Short mmCIF file of C-alpha atoms and ligand atoms in Angstrom, two decimals:
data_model
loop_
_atom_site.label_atom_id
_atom_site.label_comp_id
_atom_site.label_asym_id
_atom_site.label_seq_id
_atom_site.Cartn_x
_atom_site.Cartn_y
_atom_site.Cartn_z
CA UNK A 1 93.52 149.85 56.81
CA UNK A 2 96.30 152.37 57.34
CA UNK A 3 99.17 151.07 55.97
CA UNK A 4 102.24 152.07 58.38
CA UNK A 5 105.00 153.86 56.35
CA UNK A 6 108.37 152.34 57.13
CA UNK A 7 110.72 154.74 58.55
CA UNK A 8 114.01 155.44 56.10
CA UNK A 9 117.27 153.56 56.95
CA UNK A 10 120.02 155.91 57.67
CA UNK A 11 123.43 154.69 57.53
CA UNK A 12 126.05 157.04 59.10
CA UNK A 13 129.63 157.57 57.96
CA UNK A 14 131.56 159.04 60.14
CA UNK A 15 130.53 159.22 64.17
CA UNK A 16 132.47 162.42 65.22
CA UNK A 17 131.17 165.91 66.29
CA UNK A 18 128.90 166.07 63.18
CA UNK A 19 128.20 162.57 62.73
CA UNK A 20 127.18 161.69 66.22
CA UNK A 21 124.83 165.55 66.36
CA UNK A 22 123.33 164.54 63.26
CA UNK A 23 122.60 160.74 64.20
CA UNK A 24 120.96 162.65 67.56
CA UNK A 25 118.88 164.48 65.45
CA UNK A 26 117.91 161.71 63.17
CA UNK A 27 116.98 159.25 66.32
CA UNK A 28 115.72 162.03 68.78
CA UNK A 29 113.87 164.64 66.53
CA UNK A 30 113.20 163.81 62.81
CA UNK A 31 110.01 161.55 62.23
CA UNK A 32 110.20 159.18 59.45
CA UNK A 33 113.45 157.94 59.55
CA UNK A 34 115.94 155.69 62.24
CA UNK A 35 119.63 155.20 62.17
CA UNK A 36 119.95 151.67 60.88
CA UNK A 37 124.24 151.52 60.92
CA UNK A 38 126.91 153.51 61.75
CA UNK A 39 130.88 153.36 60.63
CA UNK A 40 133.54 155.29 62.13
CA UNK A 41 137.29 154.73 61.75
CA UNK A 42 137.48 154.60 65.58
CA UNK A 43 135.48 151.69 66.98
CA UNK A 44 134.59 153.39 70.34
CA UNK A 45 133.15 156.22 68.52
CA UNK A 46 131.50 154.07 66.23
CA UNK A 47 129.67 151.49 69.18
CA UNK A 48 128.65 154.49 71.20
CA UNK A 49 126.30 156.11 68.74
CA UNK A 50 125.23 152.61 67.14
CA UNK A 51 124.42 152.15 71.29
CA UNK A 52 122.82 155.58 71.31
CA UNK A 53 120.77 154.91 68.07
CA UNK A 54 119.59 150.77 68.64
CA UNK A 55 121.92 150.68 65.00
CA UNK A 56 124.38 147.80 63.84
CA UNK A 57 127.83 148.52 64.08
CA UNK A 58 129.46 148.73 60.48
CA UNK A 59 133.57 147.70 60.17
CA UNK A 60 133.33 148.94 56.55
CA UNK A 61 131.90 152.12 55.31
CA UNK A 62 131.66 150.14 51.34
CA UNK A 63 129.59 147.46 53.64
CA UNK A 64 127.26 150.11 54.97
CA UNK A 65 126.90 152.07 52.22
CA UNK A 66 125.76 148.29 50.31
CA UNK A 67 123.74 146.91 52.89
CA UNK A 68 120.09 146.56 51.68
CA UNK A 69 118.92 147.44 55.11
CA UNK A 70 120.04 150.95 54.57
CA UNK A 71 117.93 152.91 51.94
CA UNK A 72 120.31 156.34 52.71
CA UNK A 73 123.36 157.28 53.34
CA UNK A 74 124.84 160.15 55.84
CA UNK A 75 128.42 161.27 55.06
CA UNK A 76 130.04 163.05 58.01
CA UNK A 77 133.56 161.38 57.74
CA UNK A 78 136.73 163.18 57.42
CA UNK A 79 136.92 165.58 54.17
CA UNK A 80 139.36 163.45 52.01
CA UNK A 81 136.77 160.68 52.29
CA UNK A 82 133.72 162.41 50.70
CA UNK A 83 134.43 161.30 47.25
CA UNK A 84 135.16 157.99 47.35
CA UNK A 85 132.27 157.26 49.57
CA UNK A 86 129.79 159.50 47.65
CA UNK A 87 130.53 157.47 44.29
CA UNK A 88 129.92 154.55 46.11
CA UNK A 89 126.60 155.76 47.03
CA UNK A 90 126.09 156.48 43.71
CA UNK A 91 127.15 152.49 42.71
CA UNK A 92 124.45 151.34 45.12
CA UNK A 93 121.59 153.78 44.12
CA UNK A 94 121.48 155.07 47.36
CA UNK A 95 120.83 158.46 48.01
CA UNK A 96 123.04 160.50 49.87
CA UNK A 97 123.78 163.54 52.38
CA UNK A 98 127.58 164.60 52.26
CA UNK A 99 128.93 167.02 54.94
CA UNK A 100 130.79 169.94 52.84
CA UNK A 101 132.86 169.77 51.17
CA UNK A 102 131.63 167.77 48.31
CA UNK A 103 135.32 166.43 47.61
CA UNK A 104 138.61 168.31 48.59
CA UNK A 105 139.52 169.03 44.42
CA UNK A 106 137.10 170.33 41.76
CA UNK A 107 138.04 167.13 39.70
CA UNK A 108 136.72 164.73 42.25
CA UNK A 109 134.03 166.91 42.57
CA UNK A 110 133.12 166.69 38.73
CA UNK A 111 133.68 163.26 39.05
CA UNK A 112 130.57 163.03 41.16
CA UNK A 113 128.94 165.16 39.06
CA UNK A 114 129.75 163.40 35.81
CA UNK A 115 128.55 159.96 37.64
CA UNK A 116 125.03 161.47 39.15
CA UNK A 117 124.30 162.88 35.87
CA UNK A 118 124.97 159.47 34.01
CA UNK A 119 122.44 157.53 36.50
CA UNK A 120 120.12 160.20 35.29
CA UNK A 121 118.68 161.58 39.00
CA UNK A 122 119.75 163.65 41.63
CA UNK A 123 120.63 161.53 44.83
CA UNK A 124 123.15 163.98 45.85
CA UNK A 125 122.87 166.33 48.40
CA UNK A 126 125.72 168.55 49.74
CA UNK A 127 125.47 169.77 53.86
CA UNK A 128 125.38 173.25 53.46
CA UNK A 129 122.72 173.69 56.32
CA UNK A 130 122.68 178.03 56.35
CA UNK A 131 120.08 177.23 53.32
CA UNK A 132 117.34 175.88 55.76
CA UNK A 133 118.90 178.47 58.87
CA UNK A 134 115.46 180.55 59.58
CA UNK A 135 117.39 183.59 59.34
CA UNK A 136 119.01 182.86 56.47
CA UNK A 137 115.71 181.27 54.79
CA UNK A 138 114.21 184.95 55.62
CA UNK A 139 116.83 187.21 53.66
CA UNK A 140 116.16 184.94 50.74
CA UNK A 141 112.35 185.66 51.24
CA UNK A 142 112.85 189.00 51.49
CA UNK A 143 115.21 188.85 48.25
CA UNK A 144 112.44 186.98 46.25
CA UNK A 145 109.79 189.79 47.26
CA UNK A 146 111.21 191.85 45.59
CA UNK A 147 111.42 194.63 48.56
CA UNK A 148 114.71 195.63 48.25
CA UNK A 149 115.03 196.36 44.65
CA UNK A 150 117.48 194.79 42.78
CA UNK A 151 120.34 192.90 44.75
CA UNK A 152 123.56 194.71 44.33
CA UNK A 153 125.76 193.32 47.50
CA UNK A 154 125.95 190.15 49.12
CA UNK A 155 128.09 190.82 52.81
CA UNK A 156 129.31 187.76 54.58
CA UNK A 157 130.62 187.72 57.89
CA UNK A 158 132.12 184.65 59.42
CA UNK A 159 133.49 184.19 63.08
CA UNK A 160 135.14 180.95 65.08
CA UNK A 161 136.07 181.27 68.13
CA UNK A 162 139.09 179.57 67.67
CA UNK A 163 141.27 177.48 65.26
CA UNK A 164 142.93 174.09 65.39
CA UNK A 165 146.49 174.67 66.28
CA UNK A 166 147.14 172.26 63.43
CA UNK A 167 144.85 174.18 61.33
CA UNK A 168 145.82 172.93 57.14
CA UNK A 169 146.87 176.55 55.43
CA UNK A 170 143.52 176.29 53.26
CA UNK A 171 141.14 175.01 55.62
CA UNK A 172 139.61 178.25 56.00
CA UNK A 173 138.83 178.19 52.08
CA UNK A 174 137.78 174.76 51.89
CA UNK A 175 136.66 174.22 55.15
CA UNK A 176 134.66 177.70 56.25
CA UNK A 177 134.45 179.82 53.38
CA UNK A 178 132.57 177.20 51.46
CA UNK A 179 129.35 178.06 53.27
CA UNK A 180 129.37 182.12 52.64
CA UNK A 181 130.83 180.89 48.83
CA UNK A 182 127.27 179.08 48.53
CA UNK A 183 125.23 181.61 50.53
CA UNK A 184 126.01 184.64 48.05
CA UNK A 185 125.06 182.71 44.93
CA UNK A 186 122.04 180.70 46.95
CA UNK A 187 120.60 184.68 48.16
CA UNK A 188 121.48 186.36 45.19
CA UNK A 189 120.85 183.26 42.31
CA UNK A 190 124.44 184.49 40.70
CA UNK A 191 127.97 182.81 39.85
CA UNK A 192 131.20 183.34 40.83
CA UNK A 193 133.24 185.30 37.73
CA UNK A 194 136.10 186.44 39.57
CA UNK A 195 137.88 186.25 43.30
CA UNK A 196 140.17 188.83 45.19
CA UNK A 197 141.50 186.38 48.04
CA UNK A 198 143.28 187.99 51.08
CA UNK A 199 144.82 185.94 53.95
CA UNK A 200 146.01 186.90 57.31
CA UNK A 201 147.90 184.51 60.11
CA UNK A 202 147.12 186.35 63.06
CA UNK A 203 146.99 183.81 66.31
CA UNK A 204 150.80 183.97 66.82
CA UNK A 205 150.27 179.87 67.83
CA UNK A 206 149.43 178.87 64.51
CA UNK A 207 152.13 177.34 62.50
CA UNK A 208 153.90 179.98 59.63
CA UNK A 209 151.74 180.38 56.75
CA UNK A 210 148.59 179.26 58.22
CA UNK A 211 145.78 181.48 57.22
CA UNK A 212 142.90 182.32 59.85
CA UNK A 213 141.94 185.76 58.72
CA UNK A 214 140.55 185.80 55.57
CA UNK A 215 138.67 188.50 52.93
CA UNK A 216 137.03 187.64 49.84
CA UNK A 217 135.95 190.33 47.06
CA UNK A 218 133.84 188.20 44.44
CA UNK A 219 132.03 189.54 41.48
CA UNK A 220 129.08 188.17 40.79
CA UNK A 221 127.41 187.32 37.08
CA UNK A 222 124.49 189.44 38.03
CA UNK A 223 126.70 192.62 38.41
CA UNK A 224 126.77 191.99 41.96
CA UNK A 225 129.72 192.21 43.95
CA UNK A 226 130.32 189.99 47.48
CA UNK A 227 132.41 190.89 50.22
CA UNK A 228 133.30 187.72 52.37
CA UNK A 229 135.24 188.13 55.96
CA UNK A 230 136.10 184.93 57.39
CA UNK A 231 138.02 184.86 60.80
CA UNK A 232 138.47 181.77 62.93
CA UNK A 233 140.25 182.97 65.59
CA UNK A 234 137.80 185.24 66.73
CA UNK A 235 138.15 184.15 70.84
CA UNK A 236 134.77 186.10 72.04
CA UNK A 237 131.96 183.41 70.51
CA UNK A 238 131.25 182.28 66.86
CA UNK A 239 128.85 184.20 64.79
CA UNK A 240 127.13 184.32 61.12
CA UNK A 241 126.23 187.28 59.28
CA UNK A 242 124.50 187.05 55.91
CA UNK A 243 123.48 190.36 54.16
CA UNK A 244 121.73 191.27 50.88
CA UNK A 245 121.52 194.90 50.02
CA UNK A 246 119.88 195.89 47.14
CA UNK A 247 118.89 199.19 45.34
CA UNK A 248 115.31 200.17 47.51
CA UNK A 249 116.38 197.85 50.97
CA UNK A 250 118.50 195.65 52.68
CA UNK A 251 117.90 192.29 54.74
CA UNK A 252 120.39 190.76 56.86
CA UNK A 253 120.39 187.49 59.04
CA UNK A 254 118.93 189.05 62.69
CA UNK A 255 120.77 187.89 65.56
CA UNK A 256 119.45 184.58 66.94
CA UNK A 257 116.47 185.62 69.17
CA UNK A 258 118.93 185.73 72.38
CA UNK A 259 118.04 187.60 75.34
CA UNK A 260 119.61 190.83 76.33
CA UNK A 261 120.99 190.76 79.75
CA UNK A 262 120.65 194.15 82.07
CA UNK A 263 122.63 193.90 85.05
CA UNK A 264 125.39 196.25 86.99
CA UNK A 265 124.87 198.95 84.12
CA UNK A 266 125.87 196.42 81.82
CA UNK A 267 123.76 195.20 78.65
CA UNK A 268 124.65 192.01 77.08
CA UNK A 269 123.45 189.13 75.26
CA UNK A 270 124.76 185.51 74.94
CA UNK A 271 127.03 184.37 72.23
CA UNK A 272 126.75 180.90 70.61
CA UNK A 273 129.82 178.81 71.05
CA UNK A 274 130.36 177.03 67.72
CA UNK A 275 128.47 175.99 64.69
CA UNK A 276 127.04 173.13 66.47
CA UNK A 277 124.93 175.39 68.66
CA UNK A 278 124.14 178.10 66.21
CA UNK A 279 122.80 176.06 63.74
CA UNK A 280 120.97 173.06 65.23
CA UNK A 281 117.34 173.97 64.15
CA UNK A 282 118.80 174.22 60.30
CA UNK A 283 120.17 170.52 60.60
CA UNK A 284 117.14 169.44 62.09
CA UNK A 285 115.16 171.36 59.15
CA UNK A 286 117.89 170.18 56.62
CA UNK A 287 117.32 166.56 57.64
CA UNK A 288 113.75 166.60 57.51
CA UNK A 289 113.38 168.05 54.17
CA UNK A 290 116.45 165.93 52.60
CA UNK A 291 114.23 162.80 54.28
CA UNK A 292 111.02 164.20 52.52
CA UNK A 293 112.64 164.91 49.11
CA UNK A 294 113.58 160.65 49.23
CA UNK A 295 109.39 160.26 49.11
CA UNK A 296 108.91 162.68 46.84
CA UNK A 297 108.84 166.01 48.14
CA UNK A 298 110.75 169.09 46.47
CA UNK A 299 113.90 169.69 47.88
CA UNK A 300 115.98 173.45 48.00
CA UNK A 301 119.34 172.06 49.27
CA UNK A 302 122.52 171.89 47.79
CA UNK A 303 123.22 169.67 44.82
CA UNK A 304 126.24 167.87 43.76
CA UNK A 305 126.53 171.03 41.13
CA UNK A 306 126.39 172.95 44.41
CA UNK A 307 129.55 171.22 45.89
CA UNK A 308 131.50 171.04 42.64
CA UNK A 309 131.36 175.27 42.02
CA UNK A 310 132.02 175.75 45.60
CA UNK A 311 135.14 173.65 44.79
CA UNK A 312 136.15 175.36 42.10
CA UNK A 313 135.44 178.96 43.78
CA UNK A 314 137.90 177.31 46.32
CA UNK A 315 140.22 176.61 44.18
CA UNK A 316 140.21 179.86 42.31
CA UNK A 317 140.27 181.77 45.52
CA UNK A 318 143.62 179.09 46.71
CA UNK A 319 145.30 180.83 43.67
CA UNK A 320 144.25 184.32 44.23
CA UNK A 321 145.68 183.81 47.60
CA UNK A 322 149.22 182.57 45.75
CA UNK A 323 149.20 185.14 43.23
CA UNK A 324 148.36 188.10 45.23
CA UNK A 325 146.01 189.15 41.97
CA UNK A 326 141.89 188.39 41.22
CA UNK A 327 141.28 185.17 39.67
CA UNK A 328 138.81 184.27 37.07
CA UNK A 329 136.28 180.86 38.00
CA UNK A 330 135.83 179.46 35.07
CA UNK A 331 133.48 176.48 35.35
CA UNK A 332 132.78 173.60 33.31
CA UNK A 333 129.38 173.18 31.36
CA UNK A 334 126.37 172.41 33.29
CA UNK A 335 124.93 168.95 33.04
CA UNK A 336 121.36 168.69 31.80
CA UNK A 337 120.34 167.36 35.18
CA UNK A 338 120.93 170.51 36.69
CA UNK A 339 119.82 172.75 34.46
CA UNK A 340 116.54 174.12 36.74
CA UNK A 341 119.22 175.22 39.18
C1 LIG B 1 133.03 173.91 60.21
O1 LIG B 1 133.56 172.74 59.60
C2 LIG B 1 131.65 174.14 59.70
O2 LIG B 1 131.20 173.58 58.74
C3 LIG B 1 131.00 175.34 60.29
O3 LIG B 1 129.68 175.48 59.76
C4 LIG B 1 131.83 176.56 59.94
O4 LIG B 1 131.24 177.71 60.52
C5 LIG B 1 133.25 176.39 60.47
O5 LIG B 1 134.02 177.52 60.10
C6 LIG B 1 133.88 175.13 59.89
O6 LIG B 1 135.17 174.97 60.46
#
């Protein structure tokens, strides 16, 4: 006799854009798992996916994330939430996906570190969801071949179509940058030594001081260097560009397979709108493997170690930004747990 293997529990925190795309994906296309609760600040939001999903309705993230019906947790919740709800993950046992960032400071972030390494596993895992992007997943093959030589550049290219007109002046650092941050060491298997932040308001609407142009020069412990361009008020589409060059060859993330369109002596392709739609198949993948890591199965995602250095990157490249000078990242020691990283 077969014995029928219980789908996971998911329990979502936080039913916005994210939240309610990745409960989609979690009822519609990942086998092996079911949305069992959902919490959202706003009620509506928060009946309409439960609806969507056959889940109960949670008043209280703390009661979701404790429930014994729910065996993992989904953390898609505004930013300044992460930490509090990812420790009390940790309290409960219960493994966890957090939407980056980790935590909005590097000392909430080492909090979470400091707790996952007491309990002595990893149940962390941080949503930066370019590491299961086919493209992406194919520069890092191509990296690990060894075809191009030794790596000597990692180029990042970042583009929103537009920002919030209430945009926060570091958003694009905490908020965007994060995900090239985490692609340059992820490609090239390097740290962060030192930042050269540059920031740019240039959508006149944006309040004074608000930063949606930025450029990042890092140098990397492997004597690599990384050049990071992040601009978020783009207007023609949104686009991601992640490049290794090395000393025989380069790769570099191919544009979505997107057909060109001939017509009136014109040749054009389609643009993808936002995040959302560019990167659908890697939250799908990202899901699927996170769900297969909680039965066993190796996992290459982002750790809570992951989060935290992007944090403190952040933070280093916050100061460079004040200073006008490059700023050192100096991390903390590494925890034991996370020493195969
Ligand atoms: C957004 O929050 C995301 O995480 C997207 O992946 C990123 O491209 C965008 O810049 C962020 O605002």
């Amino acid at each position: 006799m077969i014995e029928a293997i219980q789908p996971l529990a998911v329990g979502i925190v936080g039913a916005g854009g994210m939240g309610r795309r990745h409960a989609h994906n979690l009822h519609h296309k990942v086998k092996g798992a079911m949305v069992a609760g959902v919490y959202d600040l706003d009620a509506g939001r928060t009946a309409q996916v439960a609806a969507e999903c056959g889940a109960a309705v949670f008043a209280n993230p703390y009661e979701l994330i404790a429930d014994e019906r729910i065996d993992a947790v989904l953390i898609a919740s505004p930013d300044d939430t992460h930490a509090d709800f990812v420790l009390a993950c940790l309290q409960h046992h219960k493994p966890v996906l957090c939407e980056k960032p980790l935590a909005t400071n590097p000392a909430d972030g080492r909090r979470i570190v400091e707790a996952e390494a007491a309990a002595g596993r990893k149940m962390v895992t941080v949503g930066f969801m370019r590491r299961f992007d086919p493209y992406h997943v194919a520069v890092k093959e191509a990296v690990a071949s060894g075809s191009l030589g030794q790596p000597v550049l990692f180029r990042g290219i970042h583009r929103n179509a537009q920002a919030a007109p209430d945009l926060p002046r570091h958003l694009i650092v905490t908020g965007s940058a994060v995900h090239d941050v985490d692609s340059a060491r992820w490609l090239l298997q390097q740290e962060v030594e030192e930042v050269f932040a540059h920031g740019r308001r240039i959508d006149p609407a944006l309040a004074d001081g608000a930063i949606d142009l930025l450029l990042l020069q890092l140098s990397m412990s492997g004597n690599c260097l990384a050049t990071i361009e992040v601009y978020i008020s783009a207007r023609y589409g949104y686009e991601v560009v992640a490049e290794i060059a090395g000393e025989r060859g380069a790769a570099v993330t191919a544009a979505p397979n997107l057909a060109i369109l001939l017509r009136q002596r014109r040749r054009a392709a389609a643009i993808h709108g936002e995040w959302l739609e560019r990167f659908q198949d890697a939250y799908v993948i990202e899901l699927e493997q996170w769900l297969q890591s909680l039965r066993g199965r190796p996992f290459t995602g982002a750790s809570a170690w992951d989060g935290y250095v992007a944090l403190v990157v952040a933070e280093a490249c916050i100061a460079s930004l004040h200073s006008g000078q490059p700023q050192s990242v100096r991390i903390a020691a590494r925890p034991g747990l996370y020493s195969e990283q």
